[in-house]
PDB file of C-alpha atoms and ligand atoms in Angstrom:
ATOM      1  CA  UNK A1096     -52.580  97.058  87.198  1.00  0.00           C
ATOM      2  CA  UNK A1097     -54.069  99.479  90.037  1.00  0.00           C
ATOM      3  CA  UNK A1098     -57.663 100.050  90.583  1.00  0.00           C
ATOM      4  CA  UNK A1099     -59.055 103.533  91.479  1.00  0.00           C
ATOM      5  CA  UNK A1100     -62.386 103.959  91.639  1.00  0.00           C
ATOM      6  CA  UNK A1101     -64.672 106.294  89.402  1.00  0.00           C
ATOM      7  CA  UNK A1102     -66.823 108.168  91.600  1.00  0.00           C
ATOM      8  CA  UNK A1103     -68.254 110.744  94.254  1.00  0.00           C
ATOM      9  CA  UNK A1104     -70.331 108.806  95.655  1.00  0.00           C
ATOM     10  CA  UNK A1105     -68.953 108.479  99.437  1.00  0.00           C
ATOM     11  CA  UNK A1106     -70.506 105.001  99.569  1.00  0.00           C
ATOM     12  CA  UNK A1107     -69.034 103.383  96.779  1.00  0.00           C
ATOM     13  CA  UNK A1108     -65.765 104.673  97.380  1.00  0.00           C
ATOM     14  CA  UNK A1109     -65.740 103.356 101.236  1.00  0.00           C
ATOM     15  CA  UNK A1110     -66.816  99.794  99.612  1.00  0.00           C
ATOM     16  CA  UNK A1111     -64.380  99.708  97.640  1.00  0.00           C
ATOM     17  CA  UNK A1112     -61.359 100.519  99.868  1.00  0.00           C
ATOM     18  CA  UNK A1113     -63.242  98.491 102.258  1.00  0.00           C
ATOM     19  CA  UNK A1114     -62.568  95.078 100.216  1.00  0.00           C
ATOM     20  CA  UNK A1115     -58.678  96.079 100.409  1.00  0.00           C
ATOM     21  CA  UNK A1116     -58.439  97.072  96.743  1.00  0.00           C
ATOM     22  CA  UNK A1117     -58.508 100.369  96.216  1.00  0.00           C
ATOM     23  CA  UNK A1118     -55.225 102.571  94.948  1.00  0.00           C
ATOM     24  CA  UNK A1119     -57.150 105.535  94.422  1.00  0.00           C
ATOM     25  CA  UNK A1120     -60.247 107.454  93.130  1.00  0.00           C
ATOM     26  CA  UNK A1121     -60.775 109.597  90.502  1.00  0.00           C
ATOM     27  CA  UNK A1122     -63.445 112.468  90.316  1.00  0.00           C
ATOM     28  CA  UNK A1123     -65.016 115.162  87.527  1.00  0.00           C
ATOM     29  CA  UNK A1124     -67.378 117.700  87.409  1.00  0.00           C
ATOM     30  CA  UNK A1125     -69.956 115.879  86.549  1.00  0.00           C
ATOM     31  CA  UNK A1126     -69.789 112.645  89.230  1.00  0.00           C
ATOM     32  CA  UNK A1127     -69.136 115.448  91.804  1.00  0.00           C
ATOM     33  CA  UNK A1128     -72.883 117.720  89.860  1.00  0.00           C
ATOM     34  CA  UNK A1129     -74.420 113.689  90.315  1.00  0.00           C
ATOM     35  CA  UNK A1130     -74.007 113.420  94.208  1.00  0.00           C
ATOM     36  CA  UNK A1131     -75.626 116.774  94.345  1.00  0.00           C
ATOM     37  CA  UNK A1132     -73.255 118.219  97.176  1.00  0.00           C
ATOM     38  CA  UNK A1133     -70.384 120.953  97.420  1.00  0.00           C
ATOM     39  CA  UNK A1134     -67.430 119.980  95.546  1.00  0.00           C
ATOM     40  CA  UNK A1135     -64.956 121.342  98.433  1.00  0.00           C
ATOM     41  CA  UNK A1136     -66.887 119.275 101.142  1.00  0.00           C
ATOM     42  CA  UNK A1137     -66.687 115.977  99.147  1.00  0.00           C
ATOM     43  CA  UNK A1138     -63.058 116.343  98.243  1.00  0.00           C
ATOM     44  CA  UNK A1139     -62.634 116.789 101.790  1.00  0.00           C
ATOM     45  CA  UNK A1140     -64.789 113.601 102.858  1.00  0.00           C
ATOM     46  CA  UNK A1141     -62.862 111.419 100.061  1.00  0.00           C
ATOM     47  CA  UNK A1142     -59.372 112.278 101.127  1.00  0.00           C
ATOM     48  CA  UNK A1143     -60.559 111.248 105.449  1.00  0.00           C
ATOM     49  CA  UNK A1144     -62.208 108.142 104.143  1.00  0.00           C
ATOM     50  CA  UNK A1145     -59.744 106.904 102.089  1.00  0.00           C
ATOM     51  CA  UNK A1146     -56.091 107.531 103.830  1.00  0.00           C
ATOM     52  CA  UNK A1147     -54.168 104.722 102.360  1.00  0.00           C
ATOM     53  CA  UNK A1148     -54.474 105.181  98.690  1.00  0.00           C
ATOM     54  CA  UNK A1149     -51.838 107.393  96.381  1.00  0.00           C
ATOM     55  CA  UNK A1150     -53.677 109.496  94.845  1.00  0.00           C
ATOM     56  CA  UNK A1151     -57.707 111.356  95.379  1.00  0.00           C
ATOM     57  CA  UNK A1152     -58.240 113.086  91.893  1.00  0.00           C
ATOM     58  CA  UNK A1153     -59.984 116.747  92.322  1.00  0.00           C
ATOM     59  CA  UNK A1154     -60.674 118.211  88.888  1.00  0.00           C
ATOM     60  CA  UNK A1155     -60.550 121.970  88.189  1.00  0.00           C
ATOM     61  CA  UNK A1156     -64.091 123.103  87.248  1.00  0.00           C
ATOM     62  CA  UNK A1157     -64.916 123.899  83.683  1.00  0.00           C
ATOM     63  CA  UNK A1158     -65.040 128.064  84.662  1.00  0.00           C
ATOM     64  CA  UNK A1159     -60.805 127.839  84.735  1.00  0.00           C
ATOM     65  CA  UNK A1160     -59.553 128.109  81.316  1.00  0.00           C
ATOM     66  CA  UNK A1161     -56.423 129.968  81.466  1.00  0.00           C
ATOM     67  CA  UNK A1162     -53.239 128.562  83.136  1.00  0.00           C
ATOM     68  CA  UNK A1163     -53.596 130.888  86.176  1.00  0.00           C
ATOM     69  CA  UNK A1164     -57.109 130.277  86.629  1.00  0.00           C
ATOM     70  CA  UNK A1165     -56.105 126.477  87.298  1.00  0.00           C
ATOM     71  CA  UNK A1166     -53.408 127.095  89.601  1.00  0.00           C
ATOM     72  CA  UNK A1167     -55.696 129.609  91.339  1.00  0.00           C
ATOM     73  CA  UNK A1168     -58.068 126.917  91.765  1.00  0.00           C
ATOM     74  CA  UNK A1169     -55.322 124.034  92.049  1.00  0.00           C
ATOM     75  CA  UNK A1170     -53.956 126.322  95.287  1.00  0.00           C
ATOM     76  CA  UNK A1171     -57.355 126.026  97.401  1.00  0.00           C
ATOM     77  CA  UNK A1172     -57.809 122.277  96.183  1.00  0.00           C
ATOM     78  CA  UNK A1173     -54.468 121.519  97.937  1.00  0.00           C
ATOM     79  CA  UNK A1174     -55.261 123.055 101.146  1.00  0.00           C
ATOM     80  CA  UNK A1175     -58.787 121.557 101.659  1.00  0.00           C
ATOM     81  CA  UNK A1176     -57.110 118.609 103.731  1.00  0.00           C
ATOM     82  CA  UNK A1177     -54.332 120.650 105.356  1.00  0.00           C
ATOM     83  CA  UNK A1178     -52.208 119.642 102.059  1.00  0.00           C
ATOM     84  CA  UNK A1179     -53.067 116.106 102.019  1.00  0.00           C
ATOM     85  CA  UNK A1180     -49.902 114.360 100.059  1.00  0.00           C
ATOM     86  CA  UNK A1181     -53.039 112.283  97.919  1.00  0.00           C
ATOM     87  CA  UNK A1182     -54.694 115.515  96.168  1.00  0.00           C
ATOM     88  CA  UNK A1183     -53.826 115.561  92.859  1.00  0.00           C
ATOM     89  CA  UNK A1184     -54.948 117.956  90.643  1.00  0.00           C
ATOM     90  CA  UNK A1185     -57.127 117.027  87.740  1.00  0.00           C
ATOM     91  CA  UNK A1186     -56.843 119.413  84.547  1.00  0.00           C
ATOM     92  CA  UNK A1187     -58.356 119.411  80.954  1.00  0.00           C
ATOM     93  CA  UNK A1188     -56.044 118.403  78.143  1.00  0.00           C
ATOM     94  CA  UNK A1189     -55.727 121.591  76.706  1.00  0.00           C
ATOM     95  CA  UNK A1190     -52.677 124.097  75.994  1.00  0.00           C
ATOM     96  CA  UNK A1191     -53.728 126.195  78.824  1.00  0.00           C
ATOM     97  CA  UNK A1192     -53.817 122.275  81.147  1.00  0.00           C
ATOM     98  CA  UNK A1193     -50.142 121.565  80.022  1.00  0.00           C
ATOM     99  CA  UNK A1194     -48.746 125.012  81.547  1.00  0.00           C
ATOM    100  CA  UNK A1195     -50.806 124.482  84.216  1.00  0.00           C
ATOM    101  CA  UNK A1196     -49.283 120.750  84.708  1.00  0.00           C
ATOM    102  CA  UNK A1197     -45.736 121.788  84.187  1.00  0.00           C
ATOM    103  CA  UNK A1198     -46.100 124.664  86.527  1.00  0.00           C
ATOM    104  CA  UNK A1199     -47.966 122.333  89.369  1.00  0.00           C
ATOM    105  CA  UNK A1200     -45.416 119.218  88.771  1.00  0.00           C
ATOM    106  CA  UNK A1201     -42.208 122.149  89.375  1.00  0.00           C
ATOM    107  CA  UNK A1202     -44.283 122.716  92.829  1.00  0.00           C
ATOM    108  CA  UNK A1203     -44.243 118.534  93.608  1.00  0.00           C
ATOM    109  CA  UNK A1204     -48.466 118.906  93.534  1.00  0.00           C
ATOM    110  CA  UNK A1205     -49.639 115.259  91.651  1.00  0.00           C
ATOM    111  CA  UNK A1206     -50.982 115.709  88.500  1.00  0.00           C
ATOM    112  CA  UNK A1207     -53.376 114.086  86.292  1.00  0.00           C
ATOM    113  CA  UNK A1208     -53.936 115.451  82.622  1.00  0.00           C
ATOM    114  CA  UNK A1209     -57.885 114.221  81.602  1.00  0.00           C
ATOM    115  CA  UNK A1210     -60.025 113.957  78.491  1.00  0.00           C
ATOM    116  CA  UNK A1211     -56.698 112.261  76.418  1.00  0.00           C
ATOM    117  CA  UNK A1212     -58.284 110.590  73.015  1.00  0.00           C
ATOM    118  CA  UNK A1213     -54.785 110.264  71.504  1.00  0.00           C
ATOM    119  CA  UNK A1214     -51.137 108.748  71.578  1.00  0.00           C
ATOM    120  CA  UNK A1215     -50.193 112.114  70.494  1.00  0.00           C
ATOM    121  CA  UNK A1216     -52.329 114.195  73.465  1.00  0.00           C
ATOM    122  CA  UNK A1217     -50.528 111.490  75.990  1.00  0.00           C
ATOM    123  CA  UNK A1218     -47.120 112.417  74.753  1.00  0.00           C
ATOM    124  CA  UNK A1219     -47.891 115.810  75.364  1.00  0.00           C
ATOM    125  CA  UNK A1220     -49.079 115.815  78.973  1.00  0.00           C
ATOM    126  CA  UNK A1221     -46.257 113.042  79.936  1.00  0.00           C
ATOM    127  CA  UNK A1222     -44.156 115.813  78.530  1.00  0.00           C
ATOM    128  CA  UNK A1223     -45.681 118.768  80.436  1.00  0.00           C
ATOM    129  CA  UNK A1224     -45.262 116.629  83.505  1.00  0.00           C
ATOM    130  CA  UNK A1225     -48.253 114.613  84.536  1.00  0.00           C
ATOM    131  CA  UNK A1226     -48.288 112.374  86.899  1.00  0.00           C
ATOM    132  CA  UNK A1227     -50.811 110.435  85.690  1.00  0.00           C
ATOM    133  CA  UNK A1228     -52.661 110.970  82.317  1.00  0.00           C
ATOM    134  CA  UNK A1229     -56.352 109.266  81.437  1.00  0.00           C
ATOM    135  CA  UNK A1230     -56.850 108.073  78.228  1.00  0.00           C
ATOM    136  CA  UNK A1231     -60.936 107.935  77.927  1.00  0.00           C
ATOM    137  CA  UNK A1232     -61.608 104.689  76.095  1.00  0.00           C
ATOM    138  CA  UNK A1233     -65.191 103.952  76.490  1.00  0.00           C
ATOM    139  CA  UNK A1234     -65.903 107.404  74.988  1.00  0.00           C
ATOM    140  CA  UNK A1235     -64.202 106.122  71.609  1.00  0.00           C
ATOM    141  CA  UNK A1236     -65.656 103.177  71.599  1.00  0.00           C
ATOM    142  CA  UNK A1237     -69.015 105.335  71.478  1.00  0.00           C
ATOM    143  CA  UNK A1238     -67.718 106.912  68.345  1.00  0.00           C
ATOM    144  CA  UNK A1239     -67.024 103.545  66.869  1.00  0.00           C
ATOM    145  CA  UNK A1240     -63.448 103.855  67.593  1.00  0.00           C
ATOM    146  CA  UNK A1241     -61.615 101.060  69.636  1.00  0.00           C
ATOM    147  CA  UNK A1242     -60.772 102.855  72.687  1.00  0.00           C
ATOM    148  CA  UNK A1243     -58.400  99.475  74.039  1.00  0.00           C
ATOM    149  CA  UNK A1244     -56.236 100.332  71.037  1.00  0.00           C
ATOM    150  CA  UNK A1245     -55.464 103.515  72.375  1.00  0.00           C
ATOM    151  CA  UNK A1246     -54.106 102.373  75.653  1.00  0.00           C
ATOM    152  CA  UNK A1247     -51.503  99.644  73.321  1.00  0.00           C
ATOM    153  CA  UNK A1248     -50.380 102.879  71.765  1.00  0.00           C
ATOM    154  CA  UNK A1249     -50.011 105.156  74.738  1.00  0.00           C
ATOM    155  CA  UNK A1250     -48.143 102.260  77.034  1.00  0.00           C
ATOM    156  CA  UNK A1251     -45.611 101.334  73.537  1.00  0.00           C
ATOM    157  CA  UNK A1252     -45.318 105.190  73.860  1.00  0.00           C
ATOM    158  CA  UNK A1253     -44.177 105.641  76.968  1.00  0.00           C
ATOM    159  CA  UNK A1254     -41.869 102.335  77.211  1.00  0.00           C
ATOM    160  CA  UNK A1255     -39.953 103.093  74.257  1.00  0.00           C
ATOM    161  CA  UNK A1256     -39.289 106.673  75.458  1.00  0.00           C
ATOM    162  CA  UNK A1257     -38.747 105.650  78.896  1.00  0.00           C
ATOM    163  CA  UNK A1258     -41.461 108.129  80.052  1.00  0.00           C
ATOM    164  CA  UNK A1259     -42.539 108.120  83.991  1.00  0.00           C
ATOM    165  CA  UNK A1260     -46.264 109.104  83.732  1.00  0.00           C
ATOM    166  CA  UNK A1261     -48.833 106.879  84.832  1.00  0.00           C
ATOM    167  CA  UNK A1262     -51.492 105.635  82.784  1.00  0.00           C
ATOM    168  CA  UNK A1263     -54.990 105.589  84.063  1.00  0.00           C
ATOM    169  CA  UNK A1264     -57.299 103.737  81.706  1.00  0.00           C
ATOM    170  CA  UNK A1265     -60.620 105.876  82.363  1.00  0.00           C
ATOM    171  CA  UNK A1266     -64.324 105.870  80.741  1.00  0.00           C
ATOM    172  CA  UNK A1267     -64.177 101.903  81.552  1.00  0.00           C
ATOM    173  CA  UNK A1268     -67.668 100.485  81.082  1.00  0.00           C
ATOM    174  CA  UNK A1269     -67.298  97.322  81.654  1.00  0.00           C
ATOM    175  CA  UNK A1270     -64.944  93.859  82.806  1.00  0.00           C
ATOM    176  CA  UNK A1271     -63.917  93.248  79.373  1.00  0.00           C
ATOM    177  CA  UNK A1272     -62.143  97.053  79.172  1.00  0.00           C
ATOM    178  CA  UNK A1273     -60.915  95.374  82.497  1.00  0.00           C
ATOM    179  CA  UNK A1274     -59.058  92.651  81.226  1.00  0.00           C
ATOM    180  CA  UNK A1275     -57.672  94.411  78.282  1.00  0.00           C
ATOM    181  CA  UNK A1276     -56.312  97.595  79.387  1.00  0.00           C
ATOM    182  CA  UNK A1277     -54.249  95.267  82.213  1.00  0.00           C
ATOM    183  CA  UNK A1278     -53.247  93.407  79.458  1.00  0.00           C
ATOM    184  CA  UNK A1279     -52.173  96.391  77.234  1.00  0.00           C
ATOM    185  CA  UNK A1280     -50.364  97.713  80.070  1.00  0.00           C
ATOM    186  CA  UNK A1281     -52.278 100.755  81.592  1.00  0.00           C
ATOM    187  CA  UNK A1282     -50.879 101.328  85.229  1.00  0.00           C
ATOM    188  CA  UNK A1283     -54.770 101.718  87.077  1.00  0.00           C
ATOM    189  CA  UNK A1284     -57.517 101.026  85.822  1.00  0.00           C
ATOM    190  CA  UNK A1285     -60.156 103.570  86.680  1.00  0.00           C
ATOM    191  CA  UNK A1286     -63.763 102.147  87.220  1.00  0.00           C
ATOM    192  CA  UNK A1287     -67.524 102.768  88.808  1.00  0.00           C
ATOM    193  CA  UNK A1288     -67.675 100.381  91.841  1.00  0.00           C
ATOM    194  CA  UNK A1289     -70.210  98.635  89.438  1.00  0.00           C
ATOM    195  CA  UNK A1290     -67.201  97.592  87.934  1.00  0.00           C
ATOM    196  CA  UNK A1291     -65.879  95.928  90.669  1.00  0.00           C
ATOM    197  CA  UNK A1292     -68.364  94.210  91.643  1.00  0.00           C
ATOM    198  CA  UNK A1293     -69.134  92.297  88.341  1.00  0.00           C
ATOM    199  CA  UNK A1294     -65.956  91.352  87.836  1.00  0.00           C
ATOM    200  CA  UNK A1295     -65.920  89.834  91.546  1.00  0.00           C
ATOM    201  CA  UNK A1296     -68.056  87.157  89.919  1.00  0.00           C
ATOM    202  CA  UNK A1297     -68.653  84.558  87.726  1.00  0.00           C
ATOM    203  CA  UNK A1298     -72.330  82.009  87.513  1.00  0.00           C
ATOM    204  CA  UNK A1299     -69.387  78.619  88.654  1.00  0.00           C
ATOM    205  CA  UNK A1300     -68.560  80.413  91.624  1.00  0.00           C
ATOM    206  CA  UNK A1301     -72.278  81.211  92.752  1.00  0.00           C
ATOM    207  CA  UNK A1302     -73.187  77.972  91.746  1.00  0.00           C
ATOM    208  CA  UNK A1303     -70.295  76.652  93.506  1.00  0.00           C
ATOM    209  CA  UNK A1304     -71.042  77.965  96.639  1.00  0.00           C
ATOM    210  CA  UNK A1305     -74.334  77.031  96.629  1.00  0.00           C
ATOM    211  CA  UNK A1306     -73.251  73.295  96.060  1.00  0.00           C
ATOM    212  CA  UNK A1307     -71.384  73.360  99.141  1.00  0.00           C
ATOM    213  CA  UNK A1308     -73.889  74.872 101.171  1.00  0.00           C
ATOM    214  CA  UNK A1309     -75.953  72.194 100.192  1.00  0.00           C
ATOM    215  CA  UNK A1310     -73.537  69.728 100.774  1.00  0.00           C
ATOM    216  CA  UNK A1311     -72.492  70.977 104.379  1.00  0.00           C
ATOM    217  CA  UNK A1312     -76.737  70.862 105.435  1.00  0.00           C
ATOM    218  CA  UNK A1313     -75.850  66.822 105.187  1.00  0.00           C
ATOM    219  CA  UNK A1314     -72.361  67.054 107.008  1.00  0.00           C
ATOM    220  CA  UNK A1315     -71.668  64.725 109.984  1.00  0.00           C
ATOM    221  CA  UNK A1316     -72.661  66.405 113.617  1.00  0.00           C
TER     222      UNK A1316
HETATM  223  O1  G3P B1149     -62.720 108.919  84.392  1.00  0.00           O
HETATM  224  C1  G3P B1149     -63.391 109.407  83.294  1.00  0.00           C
HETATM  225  C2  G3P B1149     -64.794 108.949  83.341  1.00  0.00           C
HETATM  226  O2  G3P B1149     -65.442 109.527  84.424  1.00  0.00           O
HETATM  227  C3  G3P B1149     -65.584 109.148  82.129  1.00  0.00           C
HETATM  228  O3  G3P B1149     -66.392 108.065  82.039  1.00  0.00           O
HETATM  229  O4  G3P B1149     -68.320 106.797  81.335  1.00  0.00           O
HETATM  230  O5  G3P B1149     -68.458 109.306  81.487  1.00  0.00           O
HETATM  231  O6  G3P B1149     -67.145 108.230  79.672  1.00  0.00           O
HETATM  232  P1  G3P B1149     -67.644 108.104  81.068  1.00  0.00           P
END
């Protein structure tokens, strides 16, 4: 499993791709509302700092609803880097999204159908196209749904009907979502740097370190 990182926040994405393990990063209106700065601009300043990933996820903004209105906005997105290869258009899970996908994917633009709560919704965008589609788990765990359980059903999906879209376990609070959605077979995992970091860790490895640091203050000059 891939990791992109959740975020519009410029530093957190250059720490991340810093440490080497960064596949890609994934945006939405409201990360990009968070950081308080144009969307254009910060689409622009992800794709330069992060060259070597596969894929920078710019979402069309809520005001396109109709298939045209997407592409319309999907048509400036691709230019903002002189038609970086990573841009891949974000769109809503909605009839209006699918055209849009289907349309986009015919062009070769990346594509990455959002706000998926079912097996069914997934079928649909891998259908229409999509590059990548997000199932949102942590969202259905909110509603007292297991969110895990819908990436098992999604990746059994798409194996038994040989299906090429990539999934991108999103909404992932914390390292347990981690461990399970690699196990259940997502393709990336998307997470806040947050994320990251906690699972970089464990109290034996701290502790560890500190032993030997102790141990090396008595080591033979
Ligand atoms: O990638 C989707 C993600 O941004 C949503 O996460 O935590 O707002 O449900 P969350």
């Amino acid at each position: 499993m891939k990791f992109f990182v959740d975020t519009a926040n410029l530093e957190d994405i250059k720490k991340a791709y810093k440490i080497g393990v960064l596949s890609g990063v994934t945006t939405n209106p409201s990360l990009v509302v968070k950081e308080g700065v144009s969307f254009e601009t910060r689409i622009e300043e992800i794709l330069q700092a992060v060259p070597e990933v596969e894929s920078v996820s710019a979402e069309v903004t809520p005001d396109a609803v109709t298939a045209e209105e997407m592409i319309a906005q999907a048509d400036e997105l691709i230019k903002i880097n002189n038609n970086d290869k990573n841009i891949t258009i974000k769109l809503p899970m909605t009839l209006a999204g699918l055209e849009a996908c289907r349309y986009l994917t015919k062009k070769g633009v990346k594509t990455n159908v959002t706000l998926i709560f079912t097996a069914n919704q997934a079928l649909l965008a891998a259908r229409a196209g999509a590059t990548y589609v997000s199932p949102f788990l942590g969202r259905l765990d909110d509603i007292s749904e297991d969110g895990v359980q819908l990436i098992v059903k999604v990746a059994e999906l798409f194996r038994i009907h040989n299906l090429d879209s990539q999934i991108i376990a999103a909404s992932v609070r914390h390292p347990d979502h981690v461990t399970r959605v690699a196990m259940a077979g997502a393709h990336i995992a998307t997470v806040p740097f947050s994320v990251i970091e906690q699972i970089s860790k464990h109290p034996l490895t701290d502790q560890g370190l500190e032993k030997f640091a102790n141990d090396w203050k008595k080591a033979v000059q």
